[in-house]
Short mmCIF file of C-alpha atoms in Angstrom, two decimals:
data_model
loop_
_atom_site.label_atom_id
_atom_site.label_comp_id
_atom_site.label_asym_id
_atom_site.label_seq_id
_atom_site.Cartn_x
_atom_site.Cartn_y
_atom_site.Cartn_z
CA UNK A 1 23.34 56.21 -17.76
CA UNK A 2 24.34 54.22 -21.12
CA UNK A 3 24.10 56.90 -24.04
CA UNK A 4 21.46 55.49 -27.10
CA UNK A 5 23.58 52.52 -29.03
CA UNK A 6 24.48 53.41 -32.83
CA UNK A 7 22.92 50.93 -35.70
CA UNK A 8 25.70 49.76 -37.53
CA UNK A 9 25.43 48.86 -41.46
CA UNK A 10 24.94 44.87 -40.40
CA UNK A 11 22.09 46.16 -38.03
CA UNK A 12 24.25 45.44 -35.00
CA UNK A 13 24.44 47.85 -32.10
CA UNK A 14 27.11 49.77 -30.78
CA UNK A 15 27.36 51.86 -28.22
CA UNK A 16 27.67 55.82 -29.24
CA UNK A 17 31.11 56.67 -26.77
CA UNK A 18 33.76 53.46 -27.18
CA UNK A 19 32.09 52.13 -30.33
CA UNK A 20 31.93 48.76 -28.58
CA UNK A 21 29.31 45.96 -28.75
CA UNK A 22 29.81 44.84 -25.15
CA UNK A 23 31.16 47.55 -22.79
CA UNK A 24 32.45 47.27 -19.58
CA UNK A 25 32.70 51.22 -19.01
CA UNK A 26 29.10 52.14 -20.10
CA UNK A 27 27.62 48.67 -18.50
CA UNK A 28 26.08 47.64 -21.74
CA UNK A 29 25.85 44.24 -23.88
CA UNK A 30 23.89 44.82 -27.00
CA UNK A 31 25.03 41.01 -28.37
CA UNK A 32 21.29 39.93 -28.20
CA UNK A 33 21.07 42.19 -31.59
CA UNK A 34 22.56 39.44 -33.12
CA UNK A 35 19.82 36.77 -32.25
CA UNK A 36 16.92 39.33 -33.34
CA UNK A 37 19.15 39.93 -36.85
CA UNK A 38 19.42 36.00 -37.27
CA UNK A 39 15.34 35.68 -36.71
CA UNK A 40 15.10 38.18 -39.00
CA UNK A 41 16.95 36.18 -41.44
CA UNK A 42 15.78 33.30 -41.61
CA UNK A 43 12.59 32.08 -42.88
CA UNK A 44 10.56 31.35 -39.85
CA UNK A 45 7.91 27.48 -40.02
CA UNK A 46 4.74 28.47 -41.03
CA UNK A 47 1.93 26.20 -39.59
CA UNK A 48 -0.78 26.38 -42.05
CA UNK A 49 -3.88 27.30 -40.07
CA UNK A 50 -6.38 26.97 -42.57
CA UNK A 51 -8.78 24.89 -41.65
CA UNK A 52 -9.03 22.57 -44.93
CA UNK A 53 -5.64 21.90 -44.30
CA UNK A 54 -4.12 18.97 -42.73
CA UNK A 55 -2.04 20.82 -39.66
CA UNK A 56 -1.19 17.73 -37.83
CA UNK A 57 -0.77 14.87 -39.89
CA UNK A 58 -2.47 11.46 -41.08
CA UNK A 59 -5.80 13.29 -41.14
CA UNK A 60 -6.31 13.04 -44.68
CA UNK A 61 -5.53 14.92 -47.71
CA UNK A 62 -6.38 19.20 -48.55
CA UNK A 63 -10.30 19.42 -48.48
CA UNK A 64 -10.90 17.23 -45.67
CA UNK A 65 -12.75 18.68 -42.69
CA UNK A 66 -9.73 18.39 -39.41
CA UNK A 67 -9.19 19.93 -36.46
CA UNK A 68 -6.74 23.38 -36.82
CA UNK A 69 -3.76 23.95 -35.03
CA UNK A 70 -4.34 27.37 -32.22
CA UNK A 71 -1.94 29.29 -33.33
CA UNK A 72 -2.01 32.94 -31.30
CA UNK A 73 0.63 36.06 -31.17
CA UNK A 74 1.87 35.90 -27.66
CA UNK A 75 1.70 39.43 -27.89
CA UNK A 76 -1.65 40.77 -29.66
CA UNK A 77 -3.35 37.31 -29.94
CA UNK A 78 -4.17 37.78 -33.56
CA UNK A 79 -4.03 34.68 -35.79
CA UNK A 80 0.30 33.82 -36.07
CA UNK A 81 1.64 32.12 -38.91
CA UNK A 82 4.91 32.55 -37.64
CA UNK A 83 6.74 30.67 -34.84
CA UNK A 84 10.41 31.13 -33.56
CA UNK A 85 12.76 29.67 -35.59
CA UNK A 86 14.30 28.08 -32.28
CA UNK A 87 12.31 26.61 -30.12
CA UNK A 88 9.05 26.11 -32.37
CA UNK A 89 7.29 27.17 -29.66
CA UNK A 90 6.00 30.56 -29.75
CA UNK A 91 3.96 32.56 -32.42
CA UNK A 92 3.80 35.33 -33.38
CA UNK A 93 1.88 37.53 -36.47
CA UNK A 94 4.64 39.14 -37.56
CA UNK A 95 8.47 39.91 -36.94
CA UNK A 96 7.33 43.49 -35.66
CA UNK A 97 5.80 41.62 -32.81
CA UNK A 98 8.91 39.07 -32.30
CA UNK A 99 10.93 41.78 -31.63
CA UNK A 100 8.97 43.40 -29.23
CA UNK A 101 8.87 40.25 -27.06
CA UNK A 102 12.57 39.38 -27.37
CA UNK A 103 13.76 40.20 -24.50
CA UNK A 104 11.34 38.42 -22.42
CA UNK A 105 10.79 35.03 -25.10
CA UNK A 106 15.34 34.90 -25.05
CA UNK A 107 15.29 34.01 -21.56
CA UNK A 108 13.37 31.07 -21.90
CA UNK A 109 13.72 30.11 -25.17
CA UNK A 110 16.03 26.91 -25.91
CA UNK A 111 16.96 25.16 -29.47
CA UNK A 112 14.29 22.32 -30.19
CA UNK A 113 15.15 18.76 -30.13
CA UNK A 114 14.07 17.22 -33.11
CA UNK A 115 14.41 14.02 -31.69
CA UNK A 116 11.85 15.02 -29.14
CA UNK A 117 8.44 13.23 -29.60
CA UNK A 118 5.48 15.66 -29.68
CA UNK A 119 4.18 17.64 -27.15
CA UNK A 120 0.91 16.85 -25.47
CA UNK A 121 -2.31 18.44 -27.01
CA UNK A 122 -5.93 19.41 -26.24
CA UNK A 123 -8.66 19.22 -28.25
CA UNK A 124 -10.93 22.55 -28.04
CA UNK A 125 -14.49 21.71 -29.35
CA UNK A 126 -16.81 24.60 -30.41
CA UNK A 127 -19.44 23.85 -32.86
CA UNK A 128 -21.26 25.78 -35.46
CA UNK A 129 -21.92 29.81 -35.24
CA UNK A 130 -21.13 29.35 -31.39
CA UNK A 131 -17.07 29.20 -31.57
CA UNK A 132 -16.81 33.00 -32.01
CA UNK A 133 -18.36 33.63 -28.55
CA UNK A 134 -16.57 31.02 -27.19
CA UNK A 135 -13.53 31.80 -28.25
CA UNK A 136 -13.79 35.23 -27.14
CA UNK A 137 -14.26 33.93 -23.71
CA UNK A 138 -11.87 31.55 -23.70
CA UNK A 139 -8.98 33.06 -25.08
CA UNK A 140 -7.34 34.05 -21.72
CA UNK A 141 -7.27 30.82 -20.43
CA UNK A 142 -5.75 29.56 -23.73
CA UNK A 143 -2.64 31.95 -23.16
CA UNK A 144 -1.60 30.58 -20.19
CA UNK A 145 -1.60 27.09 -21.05
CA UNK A 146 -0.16 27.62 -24.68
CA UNK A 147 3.36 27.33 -23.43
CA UNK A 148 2.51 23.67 -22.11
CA UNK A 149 0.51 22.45 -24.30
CA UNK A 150 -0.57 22.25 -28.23
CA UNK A 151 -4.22 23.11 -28.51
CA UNK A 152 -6.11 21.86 -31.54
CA UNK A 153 -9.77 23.96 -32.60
CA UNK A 154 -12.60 21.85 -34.17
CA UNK A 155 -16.00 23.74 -35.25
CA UNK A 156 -17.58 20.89 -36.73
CA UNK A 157 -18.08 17.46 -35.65
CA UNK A 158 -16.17 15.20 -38.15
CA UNK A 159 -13.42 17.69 -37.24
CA UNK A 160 -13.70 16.86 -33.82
CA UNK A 161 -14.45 13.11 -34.52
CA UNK A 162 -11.40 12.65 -36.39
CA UNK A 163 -9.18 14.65 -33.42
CA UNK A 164 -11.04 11.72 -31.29
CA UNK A 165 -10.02 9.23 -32.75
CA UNK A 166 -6.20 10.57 -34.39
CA UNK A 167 -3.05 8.16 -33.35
CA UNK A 168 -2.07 11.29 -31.37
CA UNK A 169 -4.80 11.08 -28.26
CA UNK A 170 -5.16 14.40 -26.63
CA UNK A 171 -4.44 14.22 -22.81
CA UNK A 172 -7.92 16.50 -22.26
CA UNK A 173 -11.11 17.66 -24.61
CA UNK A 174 -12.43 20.73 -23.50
CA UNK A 175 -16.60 20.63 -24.63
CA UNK A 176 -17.19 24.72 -25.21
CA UNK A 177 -20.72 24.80 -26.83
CA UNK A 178 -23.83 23.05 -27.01
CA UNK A 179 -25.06 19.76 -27.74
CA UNK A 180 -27.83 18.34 -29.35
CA UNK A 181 -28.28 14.23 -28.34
CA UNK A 182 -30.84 14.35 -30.86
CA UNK A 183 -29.28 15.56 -33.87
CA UNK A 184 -28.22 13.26 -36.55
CA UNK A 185 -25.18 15.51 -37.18
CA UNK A 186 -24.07 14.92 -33.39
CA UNK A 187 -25.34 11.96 -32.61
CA UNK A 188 -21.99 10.35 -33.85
CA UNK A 189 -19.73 12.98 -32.02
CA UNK A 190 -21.31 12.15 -28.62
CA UNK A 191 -20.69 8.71 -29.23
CA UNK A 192 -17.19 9.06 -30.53
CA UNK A 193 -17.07 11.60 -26.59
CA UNK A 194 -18.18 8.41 -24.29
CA UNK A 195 -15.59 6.12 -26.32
CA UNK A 196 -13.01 8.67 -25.38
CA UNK A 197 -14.01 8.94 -21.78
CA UNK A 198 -14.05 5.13 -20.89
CA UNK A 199 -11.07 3.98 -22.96
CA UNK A 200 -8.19 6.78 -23.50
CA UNK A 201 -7.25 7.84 -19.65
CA UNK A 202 -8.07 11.48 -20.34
CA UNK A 203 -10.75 13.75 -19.15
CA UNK A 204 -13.47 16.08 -20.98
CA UNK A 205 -14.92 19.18 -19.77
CA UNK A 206 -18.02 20.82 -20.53
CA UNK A 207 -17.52 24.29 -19.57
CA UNK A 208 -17.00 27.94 -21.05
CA UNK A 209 -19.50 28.25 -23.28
CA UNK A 210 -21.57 24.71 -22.72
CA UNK A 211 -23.83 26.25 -20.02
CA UNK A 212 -24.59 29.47 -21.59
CA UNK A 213 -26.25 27.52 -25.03
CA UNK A 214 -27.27 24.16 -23.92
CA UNK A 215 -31.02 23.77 -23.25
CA UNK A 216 -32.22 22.09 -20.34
CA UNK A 217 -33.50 18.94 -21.34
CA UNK A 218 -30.66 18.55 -24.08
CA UNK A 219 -28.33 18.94 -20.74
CA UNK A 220 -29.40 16.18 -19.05
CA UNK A 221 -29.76 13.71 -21.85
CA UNK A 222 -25.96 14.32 -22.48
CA UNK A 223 -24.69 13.69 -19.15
CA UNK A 224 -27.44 10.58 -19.02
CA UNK A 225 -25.42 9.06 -22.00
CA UNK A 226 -22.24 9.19 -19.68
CA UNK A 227 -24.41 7.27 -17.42
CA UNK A 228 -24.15 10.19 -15.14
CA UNK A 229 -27.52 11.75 -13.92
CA UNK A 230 -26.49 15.62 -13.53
CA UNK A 231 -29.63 18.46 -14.27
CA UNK A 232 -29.30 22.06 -15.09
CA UNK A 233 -30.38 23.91 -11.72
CA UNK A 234 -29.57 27.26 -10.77
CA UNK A 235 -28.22 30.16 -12.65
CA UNK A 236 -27.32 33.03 -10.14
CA UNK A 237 -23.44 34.47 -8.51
CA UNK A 238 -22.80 32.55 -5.16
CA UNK A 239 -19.88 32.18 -3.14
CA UNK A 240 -19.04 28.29 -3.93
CA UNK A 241 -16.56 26.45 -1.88
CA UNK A 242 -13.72 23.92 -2.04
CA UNK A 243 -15.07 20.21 -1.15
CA UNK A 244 -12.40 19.37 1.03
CA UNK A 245 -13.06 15.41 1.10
CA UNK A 246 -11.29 13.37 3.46
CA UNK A 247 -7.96 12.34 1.29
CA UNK A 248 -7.04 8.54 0.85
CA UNK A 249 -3.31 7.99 0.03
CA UNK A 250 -1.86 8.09 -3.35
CA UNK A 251 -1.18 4.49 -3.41
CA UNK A 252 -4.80 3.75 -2.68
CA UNK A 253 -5.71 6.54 -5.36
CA UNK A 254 -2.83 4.79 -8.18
CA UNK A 255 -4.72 1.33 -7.00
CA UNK A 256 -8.35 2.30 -7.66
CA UNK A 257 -10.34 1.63 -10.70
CA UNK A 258 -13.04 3.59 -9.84
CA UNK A 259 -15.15 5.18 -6.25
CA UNK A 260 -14.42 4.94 -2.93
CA UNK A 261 -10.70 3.66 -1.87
CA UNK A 262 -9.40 3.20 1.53
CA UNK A 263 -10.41 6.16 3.87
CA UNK A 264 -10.94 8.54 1.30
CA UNK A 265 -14.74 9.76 0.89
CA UNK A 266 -14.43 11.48 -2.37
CA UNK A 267 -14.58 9.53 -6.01
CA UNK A 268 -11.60 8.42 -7.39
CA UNK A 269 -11.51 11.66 -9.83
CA UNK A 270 -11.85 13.67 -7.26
CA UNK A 271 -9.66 12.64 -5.01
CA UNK A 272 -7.11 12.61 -7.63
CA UNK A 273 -7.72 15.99 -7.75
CA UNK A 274 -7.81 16.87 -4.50
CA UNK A 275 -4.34 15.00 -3.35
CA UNK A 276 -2.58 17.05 -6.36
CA UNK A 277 -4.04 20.51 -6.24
CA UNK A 278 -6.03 20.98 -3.37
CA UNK A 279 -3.49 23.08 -1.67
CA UNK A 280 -3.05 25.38 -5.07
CA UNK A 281 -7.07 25.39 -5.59
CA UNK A 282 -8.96 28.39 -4.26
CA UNK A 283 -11.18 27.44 -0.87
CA UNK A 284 -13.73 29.71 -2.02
CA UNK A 285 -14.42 31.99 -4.31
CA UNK A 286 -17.89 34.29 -5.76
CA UNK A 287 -18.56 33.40 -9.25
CA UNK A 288 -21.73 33.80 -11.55
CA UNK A 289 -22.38 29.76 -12.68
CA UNK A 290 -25.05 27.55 -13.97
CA UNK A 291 -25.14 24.89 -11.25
CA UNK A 292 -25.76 21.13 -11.56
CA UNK A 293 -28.02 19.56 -9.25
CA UNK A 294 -27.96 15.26 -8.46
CA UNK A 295 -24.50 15.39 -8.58
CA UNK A 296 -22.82 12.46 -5.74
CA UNK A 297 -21.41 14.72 -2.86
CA UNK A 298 -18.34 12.67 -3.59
CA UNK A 299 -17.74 14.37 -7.26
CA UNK A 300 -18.61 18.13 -6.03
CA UNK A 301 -15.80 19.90 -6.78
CA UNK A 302 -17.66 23.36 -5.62
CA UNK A 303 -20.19 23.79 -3.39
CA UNK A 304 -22.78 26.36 -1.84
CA UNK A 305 -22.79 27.34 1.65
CA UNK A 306 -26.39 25.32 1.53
CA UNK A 307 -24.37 22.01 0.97
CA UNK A 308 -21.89 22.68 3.83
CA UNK A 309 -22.06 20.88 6.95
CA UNK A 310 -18.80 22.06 8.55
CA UNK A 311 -18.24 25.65 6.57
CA UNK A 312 -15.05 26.45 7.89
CA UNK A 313 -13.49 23.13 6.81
CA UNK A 314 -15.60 22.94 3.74
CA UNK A 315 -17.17 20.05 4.39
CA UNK A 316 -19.97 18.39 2.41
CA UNK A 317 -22.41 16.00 3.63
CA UNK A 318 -21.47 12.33 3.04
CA UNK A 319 -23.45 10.11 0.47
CA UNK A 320 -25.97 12.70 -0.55
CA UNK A 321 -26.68 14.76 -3.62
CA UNK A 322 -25.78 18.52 -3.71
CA UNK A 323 -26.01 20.94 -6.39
CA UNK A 324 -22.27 21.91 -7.71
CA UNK A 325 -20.58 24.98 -9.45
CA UNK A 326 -17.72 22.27 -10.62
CA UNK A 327 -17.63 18.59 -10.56
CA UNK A 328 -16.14 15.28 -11.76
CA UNK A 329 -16.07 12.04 -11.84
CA UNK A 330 -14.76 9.02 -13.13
CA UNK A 331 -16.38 7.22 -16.68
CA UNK A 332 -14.60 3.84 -17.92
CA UNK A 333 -10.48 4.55 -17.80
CA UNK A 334 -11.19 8.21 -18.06
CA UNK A 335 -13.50 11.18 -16.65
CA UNK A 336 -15.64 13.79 -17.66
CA UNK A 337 -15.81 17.10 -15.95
CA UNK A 338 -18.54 20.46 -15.70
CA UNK A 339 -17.75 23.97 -15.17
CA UNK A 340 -20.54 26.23 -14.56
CA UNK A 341 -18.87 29.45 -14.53
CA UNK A 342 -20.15 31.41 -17.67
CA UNK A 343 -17.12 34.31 -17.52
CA UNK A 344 -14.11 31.72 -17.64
CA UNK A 345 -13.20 34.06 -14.56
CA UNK A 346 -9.59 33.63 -13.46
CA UNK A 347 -10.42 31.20 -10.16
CA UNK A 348 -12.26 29.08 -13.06
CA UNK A 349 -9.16 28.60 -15.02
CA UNK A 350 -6.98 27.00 -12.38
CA UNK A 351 -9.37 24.43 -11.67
CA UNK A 352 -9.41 23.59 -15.75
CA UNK A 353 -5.58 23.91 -15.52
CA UNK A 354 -5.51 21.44 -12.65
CA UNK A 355 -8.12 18.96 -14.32
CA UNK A 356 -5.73 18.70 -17.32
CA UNK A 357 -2.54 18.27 -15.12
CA UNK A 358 -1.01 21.55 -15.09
CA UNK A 359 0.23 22.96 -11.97
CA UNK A 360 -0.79 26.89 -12.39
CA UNK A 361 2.63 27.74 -14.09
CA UNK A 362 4.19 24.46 -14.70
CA UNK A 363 6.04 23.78 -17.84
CA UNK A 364 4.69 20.43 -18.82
CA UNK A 365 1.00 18.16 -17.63
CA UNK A 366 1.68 15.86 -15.11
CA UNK A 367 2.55 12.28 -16.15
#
């Protein structure tokens, strides 16, 4: 065993017998000092997370309300104005914290291309008094996808209007609170929601902390401006299962502008889905969930045994309605998406991770 290294005057290490930085006889290399010295050095970006800021940029000028940048510590998940100096990629709240992860962040971390256009992003909506809940149970999921991803916060609907409508179109919205239809303050965000849906190609969510605070009748009228007819239903833990839909191919999927294709018997969204992840997607799984009932058995995601006709093969009853745990379907060019589960358990997350396009851990969304 290597004796402890000595800390030379430049803060390099040695180690204690041969006085060497890399020794062959005491099977040591202690050059990654040098690349935890030259962090140290140098003044790390600061992303301005203030939320009267103007984090990403042709929102406005300083005052304006815009959504924030997530910025997290990979390693205590406090608020990080710091990123590495490297690859831009991962924050942290201090240098105390940067060190500690070193060893793990060095063996992925590469130089960034400044040539390289910007990543894709998310948009994380959380209204009002709600977000702190939310974000509480969200957080987890937001670790994981982090390294893919940037995820932009807005807690107030012009925020999240104007990360609608910015030049940079996130590939997903992910709808974390409630609602109101009615409310002259949201009125305009819902709208600025269904333009998204039919005309950018990406998909929203309603899920984490949208079923816990939406009321009933609010519920519906949302999903009724999508022109989809999904109620609030039943709030109770249930095994929910897989709808394993008979699969079209992918050229009949690419082809489709909307429903049925081919020989598939699953929506378009779904069977998008389906053909992708279905193999990486849990067949079943016990969850406590706010279920939606009139959804088409061909945009159930997950099902209760009640809906099954064929249990072992997960198989749900063609052209009827079924309550769901998780569904989705198609709107315009894009799609919209519910997830019942109120805990953001862990089976929960790779379905969100697969509705966005990322394979659970896959370095970049699918094109």
């Amino acid at each position: 065993m290597a004796d402890s290294p000595v800390e030379q005057p430049d803060g390099t290490l040695r180690c204690k017998r041969h006085g060497l930085e890399i020794c062959g006889k005491c099977c040591v290399d202690y050059t990654f000092m040098r690349d935890i010295i030259e962090e140290a050095k140098s003044d790390m970006p600061f992303d301005d997370a203030d939320p009267e800021g103007d984090p990403i940029g042709g929102y406005g000028g300083k005052g304006e309300k815009v959504p924030t940048r997530r910025l997290r510590c990979v390693v205590c998940r406090k608020n990080a104005p710091h990123q590495c100096s490297r690859c831009h990629v991962t924050y942290y709240c201090g240098k105390e914290d940067q060190k500690k992860d070193w060893k793990k962040h060095k063996t992925t971390c590469k130089k960034a291309n400044p040539t390289e256009q910007n990543r894709p992003s998310v948009l994380a909506i959380a209204l009002g008094g709600e977000y702190d809940v939310v974000d509480g149970i969200a957080d987890g999921f937001f670790s994981t996808i982090e390294p893919s991803v940037d995820i932009f916060e807005a807690q107030n609907p012009t925020a999240a209007i104007k990360g609608l409508h910015h030049p940079r179109v996130p590939i997903a919205v992910l709808f974390m609170s409630s609602l109101n239809p009615r409310a002259e303050e949201h009125v305009p965000l819902l709208t600025a929601l269904i333009k998204y849906a039919k005309n950018e190609r990406g998909i929203i969510i309603f899920g984490f902390g949208f079923p816990s605070f939406m009321r009933a009748n609010h519920f519906q009228e949302v999903f009724e401006r999508f022109g989809v007819y999904w109620k609030s239903y039943n709030y109770r833990r249930e095994t929910f299962h897989l709808n394993n839909v008979k699969i079209s191919t992918q050229q009949g999927i690419n082809n489709s502008s909307g429903g049925d294709e081919g020989e598939g018997e699953g929506s378009q969204a779904l069977q998008r889905l389906l053909y992708k992840y279905g193999q990486t997607l849990p067949q079943s799984f016990s969850i406590k969930a706010l279920q939606v009932t009139g959804v088409s058995a061909e945009d159930a995601v997950y099902v209760g045994e009640g809906d099954l006709i064929d249990k072992p093969k997960g198989r749900v009853k063609e052209k009827s309605l079924v309550s769901a745990a998780a569904a989705i379907t198609n709107v315009g060019k894009g799609r919209i998406a519910y997830l019942g589960d109120v805990n953001s358990e862990w089976m929960t997350e790779l379905l969100v991770r697969a509705m966005i396009g990322l394979e659970p851990g896959s370095p970049s969304p699918d094109d």
